[in-house]
């Protein structure tokens, strides 16, 4: 019939093979010679054959979908450039393998059990979780469901499943913070403040640790009056910088633990009549769009956020597809580097 969708039988006839052979090719099965597989794939392309996902899932017991769980409210996810960049890396890797991305957000006041029930109900083949906070119940829910899961960021909890520990992708946050603080020390700054993210997240904890290590290595005492909390938001950075100026008007440098907070700090310093970098040097963390847009342009620690997302998806695919006798993939910690611009 004109306009009807090509069938599995039509592909088999076009390629000159059996229906069972086409089915094995479509579903990634073994036992098909490479030249036959190529011939079937050419017929699929020429006929514009689209597999029936429902029928395919009955054979493979796969849904063709992966859940991406972000433990943050919509307002933060869609205003912080970190999240779209991370999702872009995930999406591109999943698309390469013909998998769909299903985005689940968990904001304040939301019921985590709702997401836990969804993950346990067989709607997805695996999960990617990031921006988790301490005492978040989602990792334990994923472990109970048996769902293959990869985390973004070093987990701050014990493995709910026992041995082996959770699989994750992170950057060297301690080392990055040491780079940032060490750079300010090398510029001759000695009254160096830090604006932290939420300390119930390991990325914020590790960056604060790196700041402390750098000061201690330089023989400087850590002054708690120079530590302020900004929540990884621009507004938080503005407020934290105002607190720091009120507590320690002699501050001559600031390490803000992400670029949004650094941009907020720059805004407060400008309103207070402080010249950057003559009076106060500023360093951020991430090297995303806010760093290039800032005035002056922001010195920052570069992390490849898109590559982190891609690596998370790659690890999950390896976890989902590994054979029982194959060793599980290992967690990945990626390096960082300092990008020096006008703010320091």
Coordinates of C-alpha atoms in Angstrom, one line a residue:
X1 CA 0.0 0.0 0.0
X2 CA 1.4 3.5 -0.9
X3 CA 2.7 5.3 2.1
X4 CA 2.7 2.3 4.4
X5 CA 5.7 1.6 6.6
X6 CA 8.2 -1.0 5.3
X7 CA 8.1 -4.3 7.3
X8 CA 10.7 -6.6 8.6
X9 CA 9.7 -9.0 5.8
X10 CA 10.2 -6.3 3.2
X11 CA 13.7 -5.7 4.4
X12 CA 14.4 -9.4 4.4
X13 CA 13.2 -9.8 0.8
X14 CA 15.2 -6.7 -0.3
X15 CA 18.4 -8.0 1.3
X16 CA 17.9 -11.6 0.2
X17 CA 18.0 -13.0 3.7
X18 CA 15.6 -14.5 6.2
X19 CA 13.3 -12.5 8.5
X20 CA 15.2 -14.0 11.5
X21 CA 18.5 -12.7 10.2
X22 CA 17.1 -9.2 9.8
X23 CA 15.7 -9.4 13.4
X24 CA 19.1 -10.4 14.7
X25 CA 20.7 -7.4 12.9
X26 CA 18.1 -4.9 14.2
X27 CA 18.3 -6.2 17.7
X28 CA 22.1 -6.4 17.9
X29 CA 22.2 -10.1 18.0
X30 CA 25.2 -12.3 17.3
X31 CA 25.8 -15.0 14.7
X32 CA 25.5 -12.8 11.6
X33 CA 28.4 -12.5 9.2
X34 CA 29.7 -9.0 8.7
X35 CA 29.0 -8.9 4.9
X36 CA 25.4 -10.0 5.6
X37 CA 25.0 -7.5 8.4
X38 CA 26.2 -4.7 6.0
X39 CA 23.7 -5.9 3.3
X40 CA 20.8 -5.8 5.8
X41 CA 21.8 -2.4 7.0
X42 CA 21.9 -1.1 3.4
X43 CA 18.4 -2.4 2.8
X44 CA 17.2 -0.8 6.1
X45 CA 18.6 2.5 4.9
X46 CA 17.2 2.3 1.3
X47 CA 13.8 1.3 2.5
X48 CA 13.8 3.8 5.4
X49 CA 12.8 0.9 7.7
X50 CA 12.1 2.0 11.3
X51 CA 12.0 -0.8 13.9
X52 CA 8.9 -1.1 16.1
X53 CA 10.2 -0.2 19.5
X54 CA 7.5 -2.0 21.3
X55 CA 8.2 -5.3 19.5
X56 CA 11.9 -4.8 19.8
X57 CA 11.7 -4.3 23.6
X58 CA 9.9 -7.7 23.9
X59 CA 12.9 -9.4 22.3
X60 CA 15.7 -7.4 23.9
X61 CA 14.0 -6.6 27.2
X62 CA 15.3 -3.1 26.7
X63 CA 13.3 0.1 26.6
X64 CA 15.8 2.2 24.6
X65 CA 15.7 5.0 27.2
X66 CA 18.0 6.3 29.9
X67 CA 16.9 8.4 32.9
X68 CA 19.0 11.5 33.7
X69 CA 18.2 12.6 37.3
X70 CA 19.2 16.0 38.5
X71 CA 18.6 16.7 42.1
X72 CA 17.9 20.4 41.6
X73 CA 14.8 22.5 41.0
X74 CA 13.9 23.7 37.5
X75 CA 14.9 27.3 38.3
X76 CA 18.5 26.3 38.9
X77 CA 18.8 23.7 36.1
X78 CA 17.6 26.2 33.4
X79 CA 19.6 29.2 34.7
X80 CA 23.0 27.6 35.3
X81 CA 25.0 26.9 32.1
X82 CA 26.7 24.0 33.8
X83 CA 23.6 21.8 33.4
X84 CA 22.8 22.3 29.7
X85 CA 26.5 21.7 28.8
X86 CA 26.5 18.5 30.9
X87 CA 23.2 17.4 29.3
X88 CA 24.6 18.1 25.8
X89 CA 27.5 15.7 26.4
X90 CA 25.1 13.0 27.7
X91 CA 22.6 13.5 24.9
X92 CA 25.2 13.2 22.1
X93 CA 26.6 10.0 23.4
X94 CA 23.2 8.4 23.9
X95 CA 22.1 9.5 20.5
X96 CA 25.1 7.8 18.9
X97 CA 23.7 4.5 20.3
X98 CA 20.0 5.3 19.4
X99 CA 19.0 5.8 23.0
X100 CA 16.5 8.3 24.3
X101 CA 17.2 10.7 27.2
X102 CA 14.5 11.1 29.8
X103 CA 15.1 14.1 32.1
X104 CA 13.8 13.9 35.7
X105 CA 14.3 16.9 38.1
X106 CA 14.0 16.8 41.9
X107 CA 13.4 20.1 43.4
X108 CA 12.8 21.2 47.0
X109 CA 9.6 19.8 48.4
X110 CA 9.4 17.1 45.7
X111 CA 8.9 13.5 46.7
X112 CA 12.0 11.4 45.9
X113 CA 9.9 8.2 46.2
X114 CA 8.1 9.2 43.0
X115 CA 11.3 9.1 41.0
X116 CA 12.3 5.9 42.9
X117 CA 9.1 4.2 41.9
X118 CA 9.6 5.3 38.3
X119 CA 13.1 4.0 38.1
X120 CA 12.0 0.6 39.6
X121 CA 9.1 0.2 37.2
X122 CA 11.2 -0.9 34.2
X123 CA 10.6 2.3 32.2
X124 CA 14.4 2.9 31.6
X125 CA 17.5 0.7 31.0
X126 CA 19.8 2.8 33.2
X127 CA 20.2 6.0 35.1
X128 CA 22.6 8.9 35.3
X129 CA 22.4 11.0 38.5
X130 CA 24.2 14.2 39.3
X131 CA 24.1 17.3 41.6
X132 CA 23.1 15.0 44.5
X133 CA 23.2 16.3 48.0
X134 CA 24.2 14.6 51.3
X135 CA 21.5 12.1 52.6
X136 CA 19.8 12.0 49.2
X137 CA 17.8 8.8 49.1
X138 CA 18.0 8.4 45.3
X139 CA 21.3 6.3 45.2
X140 CA 19.8 3.8 47.6
X141 CA 16.6 3.6 45.6
X142 CA 18.6 3.0 42.4
X143 CA 20.6 0.2 44.1
X144 CA 17.5 -1.5 45.4
X145 CA 16.0 -1.5 41.9
X146 CA 19.1 -3.1 40.4
X147 CA 19.2 -0.4 37.8
X148 CA 22.7 0.3 36.2
X149 CA 23.6 3.7 37.5
X150 CA 26.5 6.2 37.0
X151 CA 26.9 9.3 39.2
X152 CA 28.2 12.7 38.3
X153 CA 30.6 13.8 41.0
X154 CA 32.4 11.9 43.8
X155 CA 29.7 10.2 45.9
X156 CA 29.6 11.3 49.5
X157 CA 27.9 8.1 50.7
X158 CA 28.7 4.5 51.3
X159 CA 27.8 2.1 48.5
X160 CA 24.2 1.1 49.0
X161 CA 24.9 -2.2 47.1
X162 CA 27.8 -3.3 49.2
X163 CA 31.2 -4.0 47.6
X164 CA 32.7 -2.2 44.7
X165 CA 31.4 1.3 45.4
X166 CA 29.3 3.5 43.2
X167 CA 30.5 4.3 39.6
X168 CA 31.1 8.0 39.0
X169 CA 32.7 10.6 36.9
X170 CA 34.3 13.7 38.5
X171 CA 37.0 16.3 38.1
X172 CA 39.9 17.0 40.4
X173 CA 38.1 19.5 42.5
X174 CA 40.7 19.6 45.3
X175 CA 43.5 20.1 42.7
X176 CA 41.5 22.8 40.8
X177 CA 41.0 24.8 44.0
X178 CA 44.7 24.5 44.9
X179 CA 45.5 25.9 41.4
X180 CA 43.1 28.8 41.8
X181 CA 44.3 29.7 45.3
X182 CA 48.0 29.2 44.4
X183 CA 47.6 31.5 41.5
X184 CA 46.3 34.3 43.8
X185 CA 49.2 33.6 46.2
X186 CA 51.6 33.9 43.3
X187 CA 50.1 37.3 42.5
X188 CA 51.1 38.5 45.9
X189 CA 47.7 38.3 47.5
X190 CA 47.5 37.3 51.2
X191 CA 44.0 38.1 52.4
X192 CA 42.3 35.6 50.1
X193 CA 38.6 34.8 50.7
X194 CA 36.6 31.9 49.4
X195 CA 32.9 31.7 48.4
X196 CA 31.7 28.1 48.6
X197 CA 28.9 26.2 47.1
X198 CA 26.5 24.0 49.1
X199 CA 28.6 22.0 51.5
X200 CA 26.3 19.1 51.4
X201 CA 27.7 18.4 47.9
X202 CA 31.2 16.8 47.5
X203 CA 32.3 19.3 44.8
X204 CA 31.8 22.2 47.1
X205 CA 33.5 20.3 50.0
X206 CA 36.5 19.4 47.8
X207 CA 37.0 22.9 46.5
X208 CA 37.0 24.3 50.0
X209 CA 39.5 21.6 51.0
X210 CA 41.8 22.6 48.1
X211 CA 41.6 26.3 49.1
X212 CA 42.6 25.4 52.7
X213 CA 45.5 23.1 51.5
X214 CA 46.9 25.9 49.3
X215 CA 46.9 28.4 52.2
X216 CA 48.4 25.9 54.6
X217 CA 51.1 25.0 52.1
X218 CA 52.0 28.7 51.9
X219 CA 52.3 28.9 55.7
X220 CA 49.1 31.0 56.0
X221 CA 46.4 30.3 58.7
X222 CA 42.9 29.8 57.4
X223 CA 40.7 32.7 58.7
X224 CA 37.1 31.6 58.9
X225 CA 36.1 35.2 58.5
X226 CA 37.2 34.8 54.9
X227 CA 34.9 31.9 54.2
X228 CA 31.4 32.7 52.9
X229 CA 28.7 30.6 51.4
X230 CA 27.1 31.4 48.0
X231 CA 25.1 28.3 47.0
X232 CA 26.5 28.1 43.5
X233 CA 24.2 30.9 42.3
X234 CA 25.0 34.4 41.1
X235 CA 22.7 36.0 43.7
X236 CA 24.5 33.9 46.4
X237 CA 27.9 35.2 45.1
X238 CA 26.7 38.8 45.3
X239 CA 25.5 38.4 48.9
X240 CA 28.6 36.4 50.0
X241 CA 30.9 39.1 48.6
X242 CA 28.9 41.8 50.5
X243 CA 29.4 39.8 53.7
X244 CA 33.1 39.4 53.1
X245 CA 33.6 43.1 52.5
X246 CA 31.7 43.9 55.7
X247 CA 33.7 41.4 57.8
X248 CA 37.1 41.9 56.2
X249 CA 37.3 45.2 54.2
X250 CA 41.0 44.4 53.7
X251 CA 40.3 41.4 51.5
X252 CA 42.5 41.5 48.4
X253 CA 41.5 38.3 46.6
X254 CA 38.5 36.0 46.2
X255 CA 38.3 32.4 45.0
X256 CA 34.6 31.8 44.1
X257 CA 33.9 28.1 43.7
X258 CA 32.0 28.5 40.4
X259 CA 31.7 31.1 37.7
X260 CA 28.2 32.2 38.6
X261 CA 29.2 33.1 42.1
X262 CA 32.4 34.8 40.8
X263 CA 30.2 36.9 38.4
X264 CA 28.0 37.9 41.4
X265 CA 31.1 38.8 43.4
X266 CA 32.3 41.0 40.6
X267 CA 29.0 42.8 40.6
X268 CA 29.2 43.5 44.3
X269 CA 32.9 44.7 44.1
X270 CA 32.0 47.1 41.3
X271 CA 29.1 48.5 43.3
X272 CA 31.4 49.0 46.3
X273 CA 33.9 50.9 44.1
X274 CA 36.6 48.2 44.3
X275 CA 38.8 47.8 41.2
X276 CA 39.3 44.3 39.8
X277 CA 42.1 43.2 39.8
X278 CA 44.0 46.3 41.2
X279 CA 42.2 46.2 44.6
X280 CA 40.8 42.7 44.6
X281 CA 41.7 39.7 42.3
X282 CA 38.9 37.3 41.5
X283 CA 39.1 33.6 40.3
X284 CA 36.2 31.4 39.4
X285 CA 35.6 27.7 38.6
X286 CA 34.1 26.0 35.5
X287 CA 35.1 28.1 32.5
X288 CA 31.6 28.3 31.1
X289 CA 29.9 31.2 29.4
X290 CA 29.7 33.5 32.4
X291 CA 33.6 33.6 32.6
X292 CA 33.9 35.0 29.0
X293 CA 31.0 37.4 29.5
X294 CA 32.2 38.8 32.8
X295 CA 33.7 42.3 33.1
X296 CA 36.6 42.0 33.5
X297 CA 37.0 38.6 31.8
X298 CA 37.2 36.0 34.6
X299 CA 40.3 33.9 35.5
X300 CA 38.9 30.5 36.2
X301 CA 39.5 26.8 36.5
X302 CA 38.6 25.0 33.3
X303 CA 36.7 21.7 33.5
X304 CA 35.3 20.0 30.4
X305 CA 31.7 19.7 31.5
X306 CA 30.4 18.4 28.2
X307 CA 33.1 15.6 28.2
X308 CA 32.1 14.7 31.7
X309 CA 28.5 14.1 30.5
X310 CA 29.7 12.1 27.5
X311 CA 31.9 10.0 29.8
X312 CA 29.1 9.3 32.2
X313 CA 26.9 8.1 29.3
X314 CA 29.8 6.0 28.0
X315 CA 30.4 4.3 31.4
X316 CA 26.7 3.6 31.7
X317 CA 26.5 1.9 28.3
X318 CA 29.5 -0.3 29.2
X319 CA 27.8 -1.2 32.5
X320 CA 24.5 -2.0 30.8
X321 CA 26.1 -4.1 28.1
X322 CA 28.9 -5.9 29.9
X323 CA 28.9 -9.7 30.1
X324 CA 28.7 -11.5 33.5
X325 CA 32.4 -12.5 33.3
X326 CA 33.6 -9.0 32.3
X327 CA 35.1 -6.6 34.9
X328 CA 32.9 -3.6 35.6
X329 CA 34.2 -0.2 34.3
X330 CA 36.1 2.0 36.7
X331 CA 35.2 5.5 37.9
X332 CA 36.9 8.4 36.1
X333 CA 38.4 11.6 37.6
X334 CA 39.4 14.1 34.9
X335 CA 42.1 16.8 35.2
X336 CA 41.6 20.6 35.3
X337 CA 43.6 23.6 34.2
X338 CA 43.7 27.3 35.1
X339 CA 42.7 29.8 32.4
X340 CA 44.2 33.2 33.3
X341 CA 42.2 36.3 32.2
X342 CA 41.9 39.9 33.3
X343 CA 40.3 39.5 36.7
X344 CA 43.5 38.4 38.4

